[in-house]
Coordinates of C-alpha atoms in Angstrom, one line a residue:
M1 CA 101.3 102.2 133.0
K2 CA 100.0 98.7 133.3
R3 CA 96.4 97.7 132.4
R4 CA 95.5 97.1 136.0
D5 CA 96.7 100.5 137.0
L6 CA 94.8 102.2 134.2
L7 CA 91.6 100.5 135.1
K8 CA 91.9 101.6 138.7
S9 CA 92.6 105.2 137.5
S10 CA 88.9 105.9 136.9
G11 CA 89.6 109.5 136.1
A12 CA 91.8 108.7 133.1
L13 CA 90.2 109.5 129.8
L14 CA 90.5 107.4 126.7
G15 CA 90.6 110.4 124.3
A16 CA 93.0 111.1 121.5
A17 CA 95.4 112.5 124.0
A18 CA 95.5 109.2 125.8
L19 CA 96.5 107.1 122.8
P20 CA 100.3 107.3 123.5
M21 CA 100.0 105.8 126.9
L22 CA 98.1 102.9 125.6
K23 CA 101.1 101.5 123.7
T24 CA 101.3 98.6 126.2
S25 CA 98.4 96.9 124.5
A26 CA 99.8 93.4 125.0
A27 CA 99.1 93.7 128.7
W28 CA 95.5 94.4 127.9
A29 CA 95.1 91.0 126.3
A30 CA 95.4 89.2 129.6
P31 CA 92.2 87.5 130.8
A32 CA 90.4 89.5 133.5
D33 CA 86.9 90.1 134.9
T34 CA 86.9 93.8 134.1
A35 CA 85.8 95.1 130.7
V36 CA 86.4 98.5 129.1
I37 CA 83.6 99.6 126.8
L38 CA 83.5 102.7 124.6
I39 CA 80.4 104.8 123.7
G40 CA 80.3 107.9 121.6
N41 CA 77.5 109.8 123.3
T42 CA 77.1 111.3 126.8
I43 CA 75.1 109.9 129.6
N44 CA 73.2 112.8 131.1
S45 CA 71.3 111.2 133.9
L46 CA 71.1 107.9 135.9
D47 CA 67.3 108.2 136.2
I48 CA 65.3 107.0 133.1
H49 CA 62.1 108.7 134.5
R50 CA 63.7 112.2 134.7
P51 CA 62.5 114.6 131.9
G52 CA 65.3 115.1 129.4
T53 CA 67.2 111.9 130.1
N54 CA 68.8 111.0 126.8
R55 CA 68.9 107.6 125.1
P56 CA 72.5 106.7 126.0
S57 CA 71.5 107.0 129.7
Y58 CA 69.0 104.1 129.4
Q59 CA 71.8 101.6 129.8
V60 CA 71.7 102.5 133.6
A61 CA 68.1 101.2 133.7
V62 CA 69.2 98.0 131.9
N63 CA 72.2 97.2 134.1
C64 CA 71.3 98.6 137.5
Y65 CA 67.6 98.1 137.8
D66 CA 65.3 95.1 137.4
R67 CA 61.9 94.8 135.9
L68 CA 59.2 92.3 136.6
V69 CA 59.9 90.4 133.4
T70 CA 62.5 90.4 130.6
F71 CA 62.8 89.0 127.1
G72 CA 64.5 85.8 126.1
T73 CA 67.5 85.4 123.7
K74 CA 67.6 83.8 120.3
T75 CA 70.6 83.0 118.0
L76 CA 70.6 84.2 114.4
A77 CA 72.0 82.0 111.6
D78 CA 75.4 83.7 111.8
G79 CA 75.6 83.1 115.6
T80 CA 74.7 86.6 116.6
L81 CA 72.7 86.8 119.9
V82 CA 69.6 89.0 119.9
Y83 CA 66.7 89.5 122.2
D84 CA 63.6 87.4 121.5
Y85 CA 60.4 89.6 121.5
D86 CA 58.2 86.5 121.5
T87 CA 59.6 85.0 124.7
I88 CA 58.9 86.7 128.0
E89 CA 60.9 85.4 131.0
P90 CA 60.9 86.2 134.8
E91 CA 63.2 88.9 136.2
L92 CA 62.0 90.1 139.6
A93 CA 58.7 88.2 139.2
E94 CA 58.9 84.5 140.1
S95 CA 55.7 83.8 138.2
W96 CA 52.6 85.5 136.9
T97 CA 48.9 84.6 136.1
I98 CA 46.7 86.3 133.5
A99 CA 43.0 86.4 134.5
P100 CA 40.6 84.4 132.2
D101 CA 39.1 87.7 130.9
R102 CA 42.7 89.0 130.4
K103 CA 41.9 92.1 132.3
S104 CA 44.4 91.6 135.1
I105 CA 47.9 90.1 135.6
T106 CA 49.0 88.9 139.1
F107 CA 52.7 88.6 139.8
K108 CA 54.5 86.7 142.6
L109 CA 57.8 88.3 143.4
K110 CA 61.0 86.3 144.0
P111 CA 61.2 86.0 147.8
T112 CA 65.0 86.2 147.6
A113 CA 65.1 89.5 145.7
K114 CA 66.9 92.3 147.5
F115 CA 67.9 95.9 146.8
W116 CA 71.6 96.7 147.0
D117 CA 71.1 97.9 150.7
G118 CA 69.8 94.5 151.6
T119 CA 66.1 95.4 152.0
P120 CA 63.7 93.0 150.4
V121 CA 61.9 93.9 147.1
T122 CA 58.2 94.2 147.8
A123 CA 55.0 94.8 146.0
E124 CA 55.0 98.3 147.6
D125 CA 58.2 99.0 145.7
V126 CA 56.7 97.9 142.4
K127 CA 53.6 100.1 142.9
W128 CA 55.7 103.2 144.0
S129 CA 57.9 102.8 141.0
F130 CA 55.0 102.5 138.5
D131 CA 53.2 105.4 140.2
R132 CA 56.3 107.4 139.8
A133 CA 56.6 106.7 136.1
L134 CA 53.1 108.1 135.7
A135 CA 53.5 111.0 138.0
L136 CA 56.7 112.4 136.5
G137 CA 54.9 112.5 133.1
G138 CA 56.5 112.9 129.6
F139 CA 58.2 109.9 128.1
P140 CA 57.8 107.4 131.0
K141 CA 54.1 108.2 131.3
V142 CA 53.4 107.7 127.5
Q143 CA 55.5 104.5 127.5
M144 CA 53.5 103.1 130.4
G145 CA 50.3 104.1 128.6
A146 CA 51.4 101.9 125.6
G147 CA 50.8 98.9 127.9
G148 CA 47.5 100.2 129.1
F149 CA 48.8 101.5 132.4
V150 CA 47.4 105.0 132.8
E151 CA 46.2 105.3 136.4
P152 CA 47.9 104.5 139.8
A153 CA 44.7 102.7 140.8
Q154 CA 45.5 100.0 138.3
F155 CA 48.6 99.0 140.4
V156 CA 47.4 96.9 143.4
V157 CA 49.5 95.6 146.3
V158 CA 47.9 92.3 147.2
D159 CA 50.5 91.5 149.9
A160 CA 54.2 92.0 150.3
Q161 CA 55.1 89.5 147.6
T162 CA 52.1 89.7 145.4
F163 CA 51.4 92.5 142.9
R164 CA 48.5 92.9 140.5
I165 CA 47.8 95.1 137.5
D166 CA 44.2 95.7 136.6
L167 CA 43.6 96.6 132.9
K168 CA 40.9 98.7 131.5
K169 CA 40.9 96.3 128.5
P170 CA 43.0 93.4 127.5
S171 CA 46.2 94.3 125.6
K172 CA 48.8 92.4 123.6
L173 CA 51.4 95.0 124.8
S174 CA 50.8 94.8 128.6
L175 CA 53.1 92.0 129.5
P176 CA 56.0 92.9 127.1
N177 CA 55.7 96.6 128.2
L178 CA 56.8 95.5 131.7
G179 CA 60.1 94.3 130.2
V180 CA 61.2 97.7 128.7
P181 CA 63.7 99.9 130.5
V182 CA 61.1 102.4 131.8
A183 CA 59.4 99.7 133.9
V184 CA 62.2 99.7 136.5
I185 CA 61.7 98.8 140.2
I186 CA 63.1 101.3 142.6
N187 CA 63.9 100.9 146.3
S188 CA 61.0 103.0 147.4
K189 CA 61.9 103.2 151.1
A190 CA 65.4 104.6 150.3
A191 CA 64.0 107.0 147.7
K192 CA 61.3 108.3 150.0
A193 CA 64.0 109.2 152.6
K194 CA 65.5 111.5 150.0
A195 CA 62.2 113.0 148.9
T196 CA 61.1 116.6 149.8
A197 CA 57.9 118.5 149.6
S198 CA 58.9 120.0 146.3
D199 CA 60.4 116.8 145.0
P200 CA 58.1 114.0 146.3
W201 CA 59.6 111.4 143.9
A202 CA 63.2 112.1 144.8
A203 CA 64.0 113.1 141.2
E204 CA 67.0 115.1 142.1
F205 CA 68.5 112.3 144.2
L206 CA 67.9 109.5 141.7
H207 CA 69.3 111.6 138.9
K208 CA 72.8 110.9 140.3
T209 CA 72.2 107.9 142.6
P210 CA 70.4 104.8 141.4
L211 CA 68.6 102.7 144.0
G212 CA 68.1 99.3 142.4
S213 CA 68.3 95.6 142.7
G214 CA 70.0 95.0 139.4
A215 CA 73.0 93.1 138.3
Y216 CA 75.4 96.1 138.6
K217 CA 75.7 99.0 141.0
V218 CA 77.2 102.4 139.9
E219 CA 80.6 102.7 141.5
R220 CA 81.2 106.2 140.1
W221 CA 79.9 108.5 137.5
D222 CA 82.0 111.3 136.1
S223 CA 79.6 113.1 133.9
G224 CA 80.9 113.5 130.3
Q225 CA 83.7 111.1 130.9
Q226 CA 82.8 107.7 132.3
L227 CA 80.5 105.4 134.3
V228 CA 81.9 102.5 136.3
Y229 CA 79.7 99.5 137.2
V230 CA 80.6 97.0 139.8
R231 CA 78.8 93.6 140.1
N232 CA 76.0 93.0 142.6
D233 CA 76.8 89.5 143.8
D234 CA 73.4 89.1 145.3
W235 CA 71.5 89.6 142.1
V236 CA 68.6 87.1 141.6
G237 CA 67.2 88.6 138.4
G238 CA 69.3 86.2 136.2
P239 CA 72.5 84.3 136.0
K240 CA 75.3 85.9 137.9
P241 CA 77.3 88.2 135.5
A242 CA 80.8 87.0 134.6
L243 CA 82.2 90.5 134.6
R244 CA 83.0 91.9 138.1
R245 CA 83.6 95.4 136.8
V246 CA 82.6 97.3 133.7
I247 CA 84.0 100.7 132.7
I248 CA 82.0 102.7 130.2
R249 CA 84.1 105.4 128.6
E250 CA 82.6 108.3 126.6
V251 CA 84.9 109.0 123.6
P252 CA 83.2 111.3 121.1
S253 CA 85.9 111.0 118.5
L254 CA 85.1 108.3 116.0
A255 CA 88.8 108.0 115.0
T256 CA 89.9 107.5 118.5
R257 CA 87.3 104.8 119.2
R258 CA 88.3 103.0 116.1
A259 CA 92.0 103.2 116.9
L260 CA 91.5 101.9 120.5
I261 CA 89.5 98.9 119.4
E262 CA 91.9 98.1 116.5
R263 CA 94.9 98.2 118.9
G264 CA 93.2 95.9 121.3
D265 CA 93.2 98.5 124.1
V266 CA 89.5 98.1 124.9
H267 CA 87.1 95.2 124.8
L268 CA 84.1 96.7 123.0
S269 CA 83.3 99.8 120.9
F270 CA 79.6 100.0 121.1
Q271 CA 77.5 101.1 118.1
I272 CA 80.2 101.9 115.5
P273 CA 79.6 103.7 112.2
N274 CA 78.7 101.6 109.2
K275 CA 81.9 102.6 107.5
D276 CA 84.0 101.1 110.4
A277 CA 81.8 98.0 110.5
Q278 CA 82.4 97.4 106.8
E279 CA 86.2 98.0 107.0
L280 CA 86.8 96.3 110.3
T281 CA 85.1 93.1 109.2
A282 CA 88.4 92.3 107.3
N283 CA 90.5 92.8 110.5
K284 CA 91.0 89.4 112.2
K285 CA 92.0 91.1 115.4
V286 CA 88.5 92.6 115.7
K287 CA 85.1 90.9 115.8
V288 CA 82.2 92.9 114.3
V289 CA 78.7 91.9 115.3
G290 CA 75.6 93.5 113.7
A291 CA 71.9 92.8 113.6
P292 CA 68.9 94.7 112.2
I293 CA 67.1 96.9 114.7
D294 CA 63.5 95.9 115.0
N295 CA 60.9 98.6 114.3
C296 CA 63.5 101.3 113.6
I297 CA 64.0 103.7 110.7
Y298 CA 66.3 106.5 109.9
V299 CA 64.1 109.3 108.7
A300 CA 63.9 112.9 107.5
C301 CA 61.2 114.7 109.6
L302 CA 59.2 117.6 108.2
N303 CA 57.8 119.7 111.1
Q304 CA 54.3 120.8 110.2
N305 CA 54.5 123.7 112.7
F306 CA 56.5 125.4 109.9
E307 CA 54.7 126.8 107.0
P308 CA 56.3 125.2 104.0
F309 CA 55.9 121.7 105.4
R310 CA 52.1 122.1 105.9
D311 CA 51.9 122.0 102.1
A312 CA 51.5 118.4 100.9
K313 CA 53.1 119.2 97.5
V314 CA 56.2 120.5 99.3
R315 CA 56.5 117.3 101.3
Q316 CA 56.1 115.1 98.2
A317 CA 58.6 117.3 96.3
I318 CA 61.2 116.7 99.0
A319 CA 60.4 112.9 99.1
H320 CA 61.3 112.8 95.4
A321 CA 64.4 115.0 95.7
I322 CA 66.1 113.0 98.4
P323 CA 69.1 111.0 96.9
Y324 CA 68.3 107.7 98.6
E325 CA 70.8 105.5 96.9
Q326 CA 73.6 107.9 97.4
I327 CA 72.7 108.3 101.1
H328 CA 72.5 104.5 101.6
K329 CA 75.9 104.1 99.9
Q330 CA 77.8 106.9 101.5
A331 CA 76.1 107.2 105.0
A332 CA 75.1 103.6 105.6
Y333 CA 77.8 102.0 103.5
G334 CA 75.2 99.7 102.0
R335 CA 74.2 98.2 105.3
G336 CA 70.7 98.0 106.5
V337 CA 67.4 97.8 104.6
P338 CA 66.4 100.4 101.9
M339 CA 63.2 102.1 102.7
W340 CA 62.5 103.7 99.3
G341 CA 61.3 102.4 96.0
G342 CA 58.1 100.7 97.2
K343 CA 56.2 99.2 94.2
S344 CA 52.8 100.6 95.1
A345 CA 51.2 103.6 96.8
K346 CA 48.7 101.1 98.3
P347 CA 50.4 98.7 100.7
T348 CA 49.5 95.1 100.5
E349 CA 51.3 93.7 103.6
A350 CA 50.7 94.8 107.1
V351 CA 54.4 94.8 108.0
W352 CA 56.5 97.6 109.3
P353 CA 58.8 99.1 108.4
Q354 CA 58.4 98.7 104.6
P355 CA 59.7 100.8 101.6
F356 CA 57.7 103.9 100.8
P357 CA 56.7 104.4 97.2
Y358 CA 59.2 107.2 96.4
T359 CA 62.4 107.3 94.4
T360 CA 64.8 110.1 93.5
D361 CA 63.2 112.0 90.6
L362 CA 64.3 115.6 90.4
D363 CA 61.9 116.4 87.5
K364 CA 58.9 115.2 89.4
A365 CA 60.2 117.0 92.5
K366 CA 60.4 120.3 90.6
A367 CA 57.0 119.8 89.2
L368 CA 55.5 119.2 92.6
L369 CA 57.2 122.2 94.1
A370 CA 55.9 124.3 91.2
Q371 CA 52.4 123.2 92.1
S372 CA 52.9 124.2 95.7
G373 CA 52.6 127.5 97.5
F374 CA 56.4 127.7 97.4
A375 CA 57.1 127.5 93.7
K376 CA 60.1 129.8 94.0
G377 CA 61.6 127.7 96.7
F378 CA 62.5 128.6 100.3
E379 CA 65.3 128.4 102.9
V380 CA 65.3 126.0 105.8
P381 CA 67.9 124.6 108.3
L382 CA 68.4 120.9 108.3
S383 CA 69.3 119.7 111.8
Y384 CA 71.1 116.6 112.9
D385 CA 72.5 115.1 116.1
L386 CA 76.3 115.4 116.4
G387 CA 76.2 112.2 118.4
E388 CA 74.9 110.5 115.2
A389 CA 77.2 112.5 112.9
D390 CA 78.6 109.3 111.3
W391 CA 75.4 108.9 109.3
G392 CA 73.7 112.3 109.9
E393 CA 76.4 114.4 108.4
P394 CA 76.8 112.7 105.1
A395 CA 73.1 112.3 104.8
A396 CA 72.5 116.0 105.5
L397 CA 75.2 117.1 103.0
L398 CA 73.6 114.9 100.3
I399 CA 70.1 116.2 101.0
Q400 CA 71.4 119.8 101.1
E401 CA 73.0 119.4 97.6
S402 CA 70.0 117.6 96.1
L403 CA 67.3 120.0 97.5
G404 CA 69.4 122.9 96.2
K405 CA 68.7 121.6 92.7
I406 CA 65.0 122.1 93.0
G407 CA 65.2 125.6 94.6
I408 CA 65.2 124.7 98.3
K409 CA 68.2 126.3 100.1
V410 CA 69.3 124.1 103.0
T411 CA 71.7 125.2 105.8
L412 CA 73.1 122.6 108.1
D413 CA 72.4 122.8 111.8
K414 CA 74.6 120.6 114.0
I415 CA 73.3 120.0 117.6
P416 CA 75.3 118.5 120.4
G417 CA 74.1 115.1 121.4
A418 CA 73.4 116.1 125.0
N419 CA 70.9 118.8 123.8
W420 CA 69.3 116.9 120.9
R421 CA 66.5 115.2 122.7
T422 CA 65.3 118.4 124.4
V423 CA 65.2 120.6 121.2
A424 CA 64.2 118.0 118.7
L425 CA 61.8 115.8 120.6
V426 CA 60.7 117.5 123.8
E427 CA 60.4 121.1 122.5
K428 CA 59.9 120.0 118.9
K429 CA 61.2 123.3 117.5
L430 CA 63.3 122.1 114.6
P431 CA 61.7 122.6 111.2
F432 CA 63.6 119.9 109.3
L433 CA 65.7 117.2 111.0
L434 CA 67.2 113.7 110.7
E435 CA 65.9 111.3 113.4
N436 CA 66.1 107.6 114.1
F437 CA 63.3 106.4 116.4
G438 CA 63.1 102.6 117.0
G439 CA 60.0 101.1 118.7
W440 CA 60.8 99.0 121.8
L441 CA 57.7 96.9 121.2
N442 CA 57.9 95.2 117.9
T443 CA 54.4 96.0 116.4
P444 CA 53.4 98.5 113.7
C445 CA 50.8 100.2 115.9
Y446 CA 53.4 100.8 118.6
Y447 CA 55.6 102.7 116.1
F448 CA 52.7 104.8 115.0
Y449 CA 51.7 105.4 118.6
W450 CA 55.0 107.1 119.3
A451 CA 55.9 108.7 116.0
Y452 CA 52.6 109.8 114.5
I453 CA 50.4 111.0 117.4
K454 CA 50.6 114.7 118.3
G455 CA 52.4 115.4 121.6
N456 CA 54.1 112.0 121.8
L457 CA 57.9 112.3 122.2
F458 CA 59.1 110.9 118.9
N459 CA 56.6 112.8 116.7
A460 CA 59.2 115.5 115.9
S461 CA 57.1 116.5 112.9
N462 CA 54.1 117.7 115.0
Y463 CA 51.9 115.6 112.8
D464 CA 48.3 115.6 113.8
D465 CA 45.6 113.6 112.0
A466 CA 42.3 112.4 113.4
Q467 CA 42.1 109.3 111.3
V468 CA 45.6 108.1 112.2
K469 CA 44.8 108.8 115.9
A470 CA 41.6 106.8 115.7
L471 CA 43.4 103.9 114.0
V472 CA 46.2 103.8 116.6
E473 CA 43.7 103.8 119.4
E474 CA 41.8 100.9 117.8
T475 CA 44.9 98.8 117.1
L476 CA 47.3 99.5 120.0
H477 CA 45.8 96.9 122.3
M478 CA 44.1 94.7 119.7
E479 CA 45.5 91.2 119.2
K480 CA 47.5 90.8 115.9
S481 CA 45.4 87.7 115.2
D482 CA 42.2 89.8 115.2
P483 CA 40.8 89.8 111.6
A484 CA 40.4 93.6 111.9
Y485 CA 44.0 94.3 112.8
A486 CA 45.8 93.9 109.5
P487 CA 43.3 96.0 107.5
K488 CA 43.6 98.9 110.0
I489 CA 47.4 98.7 109.9
L490 CA 47.3 98.9 106.1
Q491 CA 45.3 102.1 106.4
L492 CA 47.9 103.5 108.8
I493 CA 50.7 102.7 106.4
E494 CA 48.9 104.2 103.4
K495 CA 48.3 107.4 105.4
A496 CA 52.1 107.5 106.2
F497 CA 52.8 107.1 102.5
V498 CA 50.5 110.0 101.5
D499 CA 50.9 112.5 104.4
L500 CA 54.7 112.1 104.7
P501 CA 55.5 113.7 108.1
R502 CA 58.5 111.4 108.1
I503 CA 60.4 110.3 105.0
P504 CA 62.2 107.0 105.6
L505 CA 65.8 106.5 104.4
W506 CA 66.7 103.0 105.6
Q507 CA 66.2 100.5 108.4
P508 CA 69.6 100.4 110.3
T509 CA 71.6 97.6 111.8
L510 CA 73.3 98.0 115.2
E511 CA 77.0 97.3 114.7
S512 CA 79.6 96.9 117.4
A513 CA 83.3 96.0 117.3
M514 CA 84.9 93.9 120.0
S515 CA 87.8 91.9 121.1
P516 CA 87.6 88.2 120.0
A517 CA 87.9 87.5 123.8
L518 CA 84.6 89.1 124.5
G519 CA 81.6 86.8 124.5
G520 CA 78.0 87.0 125.4
Y521 CA 77.4 90.3 123.5
E522 CA 73.7 90.6 122.8
T523 CA 71.7 93.0 120.6
W524 CA 68.6 94.5 122.2
F525 CA 65.7 96.6 121.0
H526 CA 66.7 99.4 123.3
R527 CA 70.1 99.8 121.5
Q528 CA 72.0 100.0 124.8
V529 CA 75.0 98.2 126.3
D530 CA 73.8 95.2 128.3
A531 CA 76.8 94.0 130.3
R532 CA 75.0 91.3 132.2
S533 CA 75.6 88.6 129.7
M534 CA 79.1 89.5 128.7
K535 CA 82.2 87.5 129.6
L536 CA 85.9 87.4 128.8
S537 CA 87.9 84.4 127.8

């Protein structure tokens, strides 16, 4: 089978069983405008607003839809391309004006912008899309709220090409929040044609059929297998993509993904394990690109809906029983930034993330547990996402072993990636789990907004504290240059140190392996494949 034939055979799977037919790897080295990309997790919906849509699915919002604005790109010292949080650029908006009192932003849309069916993008489409994000609730509604967008009345159609957002108060997050994947613009006329009385926002239709204006259209989606993008040649949101077609293959097996990229049979293996990143760096036939993930931490969450974890002494005992260095060595392969061993229980810098003041000390852990209401220990399952097993499994095994030494019996609970978000984050019914939330907007208050406020999606610990809630409300929209901002952030960090609903392990890097022929790869805060800038030489 030649490469061209395989690419046309959209039903073919690149699993372990497919390896023998990929022996003609020399043919794959030929220049082309089609790229094959591997991911390890399952895309479970094409609609980012749909309840339960998992993180791997966000790439559809990135590649198929536009937002009003986007972020710029910067180049790190080693040549790695990463998004630039401090630079906001137009996408569907041609320009924008911020009112002198900073309580409204008015956007002029690009007059040439069209949806895939040829209809013009209008301010009505922007309003309908933002109204929808609020109406469907859950994650999209909370994300919109981070920018100060909480009521449909704030979204104003001035005329067909002019759209205004009225703010209840000025916010540093309003403009950048319009560049995140949730703030997509949907073809409202086409969507309304598919709406019903029981489904007024066409959620069932958009679950399987995107209606965007973005750089790529979905040519086909075989759930659990592959997603195929084809270029939208009329895209005006940015430079015309170099790749005409992009095939996203879901290959759960880590070994198979590694074998395929080493053999040159695919162009990109996205988000590879740290072990592979370390070992493949020495392979001259593979290019490994990695960059730290802003505002992201791998953590152990202690769910305070479960009795043992309501006891502060128990939480502190676990924080001193976790074998941080072993985990960093064996699960992270030494990559990323350690988040333990902070020098003081009182933070001195308003930066996030930063190391917590805990180290592995089993004697101290035993003493703390003896002072708790669970001096004789207890049993608890530790859950992790099978889609993140490359780090979750070794970390869980090491935590299981270490906690056993202080009298806490841990059983391991492996949850399929497609179900993880629902049970861990939506239902929040796991008592003890490994999580990896990363804040899209790169400020400390934004991280606390999502991960430390009761009811918000990434607060898997069910943490609820009135002081923290008040501090988040006070800082979320406050300018970082305000003299009151840093002291309040220091208070938040100190509360996180003491209360420990989340025990940080390390700040990760996003690593991917690719063919040297693939250029334009860029690391984004959303940790998703962005094919729009990629090219093949």
